[in-house]
Amino acid sequence: MAVEVTWWGHATATVRDSGTTVLTDPLLVHRLAHLRRRRGQLPPARAAEADLVLVSHLHADHLHVGSLARLAAGTRVVVPTGAVRAVPGLRRLAKVLRVEEVAAGDLVRAGALTVRAVPAAHDGRRLPYGPHRAPALGYVIEGEARTYFAGDTGLWDGMAKAVGPVDVALLPVGGWGPFLGNEHLDARRAADAAALLAPACAVPVHYGTYWPIGLDAVRPHEFHSPGTEFVRMAAHHAPAVEAHLLGHGEQVRWGAAG
């Protein structure tokens, strides 16, 4: 087994490679402000167990202080440059966790893994609390396999070159509301991203978990369908990519032999 990916919901996933466990954008609560978890059980306590945690950007559904507080003392947490200054709760956690700031191009090593921060086309600021800026990032986790966690992003010129060759891609295919801007991927744009990046395996994430309270009847297909639509569109636009539709808590394994 080269890599094992478990999707817990939204942008939260566990990537296991070379004996090292990486957790992405942990969001481990039933409710966040006006958002409610509408599908999937809350991740179990073991989901917070990780050797390394990657935070893609400062939006509260990706850098969630309450979820980071569930990590064991001393856990390494990688965040975009400027995050500690911008998020007071993160400053407090930095006394307990090993918080490391990175910019695009920086490398972090954990066990046998090398993690490279890559750009993302997304507004990474902590809103609405102030003007402090921090870049939105994606990450390429390289061990026995190369796994790309996109965080939140749109398509941009040079995306394939910046990310480089990857075996597995965790691609956002929706959001938590019925309308997405150009700084997100919907199912079609995610299929285009899969065609550009040409991973062997793609997993749709960032959909079908949280939805605004009171909007259950507003364009519900935007909540339920992006994963299925991505699989269908990827089959057409990126036929060489094997798309895996995971339920919450389900996992996919990708090995060196495919």
Coordinates of C-alpha atoms in Angstrom, one line a residue:
M1 CA 0.0 0.0 0.0
A2 CA 1.4 3.4 -1.0
V3 CA -1.2 5.7 0.3
E4 CA -4.6 5.5 2.1
V5 CA -7.0 8.4 2.1
T6 CA -10.0 8.7 4.4
W7 CA -12.6 11.4 3.9
W8 CA -14.3 12.7 7.0
G9 CA -16.3 15.4 5.3
H10 CA -15.9 18.9 3.8
A11 CA -12.1 19.4 3.3
T12 CA -11.1 17.1 6.2
A13 CA -9.2 14.0 5.2
T14 CA -6.6 11.7 6.6
V15 CA -3.7 10.7 4.3
R16 CA -1.5 7.8 5.4
D17 CA 1.7 7.3 3.6
S18 CA 5.1 5.7 4.6
G19 CA 3.9 5.2 8.2
T20 CA 3.0 8.9 8.7
T21 CA -0.5 10.3 9.2
V22 CA -1.4 13.7 7.8
L23 CA -4.7 15.4 8.5
T24 CA -6.1 18.2 6.3
D25 CA -8.2 21.2 7.3
P26 CA -9.8 19.5 10.4
L27 CA -13.4 20.5 10.9
L28 CA -14.8 18.2 13.6
V29 CA -17.9 19.9 14.8
H30 CA -21.6 19.6 14.2
R31 CA -22.2 23.3 13.7
L32 CA -20.1 26.3 12.7
A33 CA -21.8 29.6 12.9
H34 CA -24.7 29.4 10.4
L35 CA -23.5 26.1 9.0
R36 CA -24.9 22.7 10.2
R37 CA -23.5 19.3 9.4
R38 CA -26.3 17.7 7.4
R39 CA -24.7 14.5 6.2
G40 CA -22.3 12.0 7.8
Q41 CA -21.6 11.3 11.5
L42 CA -19.0 13.5 13.2
P43 CA -15.5 12.1 12.7
P44 CA -14.5 9.8 15.6
A45 CA -11.9 10.9 18.1
R46 CA -9.2 9.0 16.2
A47 CA -9.6 11.4 13.3
A48 CA -7.8 14.0 15.4
E49 CA -4.7 11.8 15.7
A50 CA -2.1 12.9 13.3
D51 CA 1.7 13.3 12.9
L52 CA 1.2 16.4 10.8
V53 CA -1.8 18.7 10.2
L54 CA -2.1 20.9 7.1
V55 CA -4.3 24.0 7.0
S56 CA -4.9 25.4 3.6
H57 CA -6.2 28.9 4.4
L58 CA -7.7 31.1 7.1
H59 CA -11.4 30.7 6.5
A60 CA -13.1 29.4 9.6
D61 CA -14.3 26.2 7.9
H62 CA -10.7 25.3 7.1
L63 CA -8.8 26.9 10.0
H64 CA -11.2 26.0 12.8
V65 CA -9.7 26.8 16.2
G66 CA -12.0 24.5 18.1
S67 CA -11.1 21.5 16.0
L68 CA -7.4 22.3 16.2
A69 CA -7.8 22.4 20.0
R70 CA -8.7 18.7 19.9
L71 CA -5.3 17.8 18.7
A72 CA -2.8 16.2 21.1
A73 CA -0.3 18.6 22.6
G74 CA 2.8 18.9 20.5
T75 CA 1.1 18.0 17.2
R76 CA 2.7 19.8 14.3
V77 CA 0.3 22.1 12.4
V78 CA 1.3 23.8 9.2
V79 CA -0.5 27.0 8.3
P80 CA 0.0 29.8 5.7
T81 CA 2.3 32.6 6.5
G82 CA 0.6 35.3 8.5
A83 CA -2.0 32.9 10.1
V84 CA -0.7 33.3 13.7
R85 CA -0.9 37.1 13.5
A86 CA -4.3 37.0 11.9
V87 CA -6.1 34.5 14.2
P88 CA -6.0 35.2 17.9
G89 CA -7.2 31.7 18.8
L90 CA -4.3 30.2 16.8
R91 CA -1.8 32.3 18.8
R92 CA -3.2 30.8 22.0
L93 CA -2.9 27.3 20.5
A94 CA 0.6 27.9 19.4
K95 CA 1.6 27.6 23.1
V96 CA 0.4 24.0 23.0
L97 CA 0.8 22.9 19.4
R98 CA 3.8 23.1 17.1
V99 CA 2.6 25.7 14.6
E100 CA 4.7 26.3 11.6
E101 CA 4.0 29.0 8.9
V102 CA 4.8 28.3 5.3
A103 CA 4.5 30.0 1.9
A104 CA 4.2 28.5 -1.6
G105 CA 7.4 26.6 -2.4
D106 CA 8.4 25.8 1.2
L107 CA 9.1 22.2 2.2
V108 CA 8.2 20.5 5.4
R109 CA 9.4 17.0 6.3
A110 CA 7.6 14.6 8.5
G111 CA 8.9 11.1 8.9
A112 CA 9.6 9.7 5.4
L113 CA 7.3 12.4 3.9
T114 CA 8.1 15.7 2.2
V115 CA 5.3 18.2 2.0
R116 CA 5.5 21.0 -0.5
A117 CA 3.2 24.1 -0.2
V118 CA 1.8 25.2 -3.6
P119 CA -0.3 28.2 -4.6
A120 CA -4.1 28.2 -4.6
A121 CA -6.4 30.7 -6.5
H122 CA -8.5 31.7 -3.5
D123 CA -8.9 34.6 -1.0
G124 CA -7.2 33.2 2.1
R125 CA -8.0 36.0 4.5
R126 CA -9.6 35.5 7.9
L127 CA -13.0 37.2 7.4
P128 CA -14.6 39.3 8.8
Y129 CA -12.2 40.0 11.6
G130 CA -9.6 42.3 10.0
P131 CA -7.3 43.2 7.1
H132 CA -4.6 40.7 7.8
R133 CA -3.8 38.7 4.7
A134 CA -2.4 35.2 4.4
P135 CA -2.0 33.2 1.2
A136 CA -4.3 30.3 0.4
L137 CA -2.3 27.2 -0.2
G138 CA -2.5 23.6 -1.4
Y139 CA 0.0 20.9 -0.5
V140 CA 1.7 18.0 -2.2
I141 CA 2.5 15.2 0.2
E142 CA 5.2 13.0 -1.2
G143 CA 6.2 9.6 0.2
E144 CA 5.6 6.3 -1.6
A145 CA 3.0 8.3 -3.6
R146 CA 2.4 12.0 -4.4
T147 CA -0.9 13.2 -3.0
Y148 CA -2.2 16.7 -3.8
F149 CA -4.6 18.4 -1.3
A150 CA -6.0 21.4 -3.1
G151 CA -7.7 23.1 -0.2
D152 CA -10.0 25.7 -1.8
T153 CA -9.0 26.9 -5.2
G154 CA -10.1 27.9 -8.6
L155 CA -8.3 27.1 -11.8
W156 CA -5.4 29.2 -12.8
D157 CA -2.8 29.4 -15.5
G158 CA 0.2 27.4 -14.6
M159 CA -1.6 25.2 -12.1
A160 CA -0.3 21.9 -13.5
K161 CA 3.3 23.2 -13.5
A162 CA 3.0 24.6 -9.9
V163 CA 1.5 21.4 -8.5
G164 CA 3.7 19.0 -10.6
P165 CA 3.1 15.3 -11.2
V166 CA 0.8 13.7 -8.6
D167 CA -0.7 10.2 -8.1
V168 CA -3.7 11.1 -6.0
A169 CA -5.6 14.4 -6.0
L170 CA -8.1 15.6 -3.4
L171 CA -10.2 18.1 -5.3
P172 CA -12.9 20.4 -4.0
V173 CA -16.0 20.0 -6.1
G174 CA -18.5 22.3 -4.3
G175 CA -19.0 24.3 -1.1
W176 CA -21.3 25.0 1.7
G177 CA -23.8 27.2 -0.2
P178 CA -25.7 27.2 -3.4
F179 CA -23.5 29.7 -5.2
L180 CA -19.7 29.4 -6.0
G181 CA -17.4 32.0 -7.4
N182 CA -14.4 31.6 -9.6
E183 CA -12.2 31.0 -6.6
H184 CA -13.8 27.6 -6.1
L185 CA -14.1 24.5 -8.2
D186 CA -17.5 23.1 -9.1
A187 CA -17.8 19.6 -10.5
R188 CA -17.1 20.7 -14.1
R189 CA -14.1 22.8 -13.2
A190 CA -12.8 20.1 -10.9
A191 CA -13.0 17.7 -13.8
D192 CA -11.0 20.2 -15.9
A193 CA -8.5 20.3 -13.0
A194 CA -8.2 16.5 -13.1
A195 CA -7.6 16.6 -16.8
L196 CA -4.8 19.2 -16.3
L197 CA -3.1 17.5 -13.3
A198 CA -3.6 13.9 -14.7
P199 CA -3.4 12.0 -11.3
A200 CA -4.0 8.3 -11.4
C201 CA -6.7 8.7 -8.7
A202 CA -9.0 11.7 -7.8
V203 CA -11.2 12.0 -4.7
P204 CA -13.9 14.7 -4.6
V205 CA -14.2 16.6 -1.3
H206 CA -15.6 19.9 0.1
Y207 CA -19.2 19.1 -0.7
G208 CA -22.2 17.4 0.9
T209 CA -21.4 18.0 4.5
Y210 CA -22.2 21.5 5.7
W211 CA -25.1 23.7 4.6
P212 CA -26.5 27.0 5.9
I213 CA -29.3 26.6 8.4
G214 CA -32.7 27.5 6.8
L215 CA -31.5 26.8 3.2
D216 CA -32.3 23.1 3.1
A217 CA -34.9 23.6 0.4
V218 CA -32.8 26.1 -1.6
R219 CA -31.1 24.4 -4.6
P220 CA -30.6 21.2 -2.6
H221 CA -29.0 19.6 -5.6
E222 CA -26.0 21.9 -5.1
F223 CA -25.5 20.1 -1.7
H224 CA -26.1 16.5 -2.8
S225 CA -24.9 16.1 -6.3
P226 CA -21.4 17.6 -6.8
G227 CA -19.5 14.4 -6.0
T228 CA -21.6 12.3 -8.4
E229 CA -21.4 15.0 -11.1
F230 CA -17.6 15.2 -10.7
V231 CA -17.3 11.4 -11.3
R232 CA -19.5 11.6 -14.3
M233 CA -17.7 14.6 -15.8
A234 CA -14.2 13.3 -15.0
A235 CA -15.1 10.1 -17.0
H236 CA -15.6 12.4 -20.0
H237 CA -13.0 15.1 -19.5
A238 CA -10.3 13.1 -17.8
P239 CA -10.9 9.4 -18.8
A240 CA -7.5 8.3 -17.6
V241 CA -8.2 9.4 -14.1
E242 CA -9.9 7.0 -11.7
A243 CA -12.4 9.0 -9.7
H244 CA -13.4 7.6 -6.3
L245 CA -16.7 8.8 -4.7
L246 CA -16.3 8.3 -1.0
G247 CA -18.9 8.4 1.7
H248 CA -18.1 10.1 5.0
G249 CA -15.6 8.0 6.9
E250 CA -14.8 5.8 3.8
Q251 CA -11.3 5.4 2.4
V252 CA -9.5 4.6 -0.8
R253 CA -6.1 2.9 -1.1
W254 CA -3.8 3.5 -4.0
G255 CA -0.8 1.3 -4.4
A256 CA 2.4 1.5 -6.5
A257 CA 0.9 -1.1 -8.8
G258 CA -2.3 1.0 -9.2

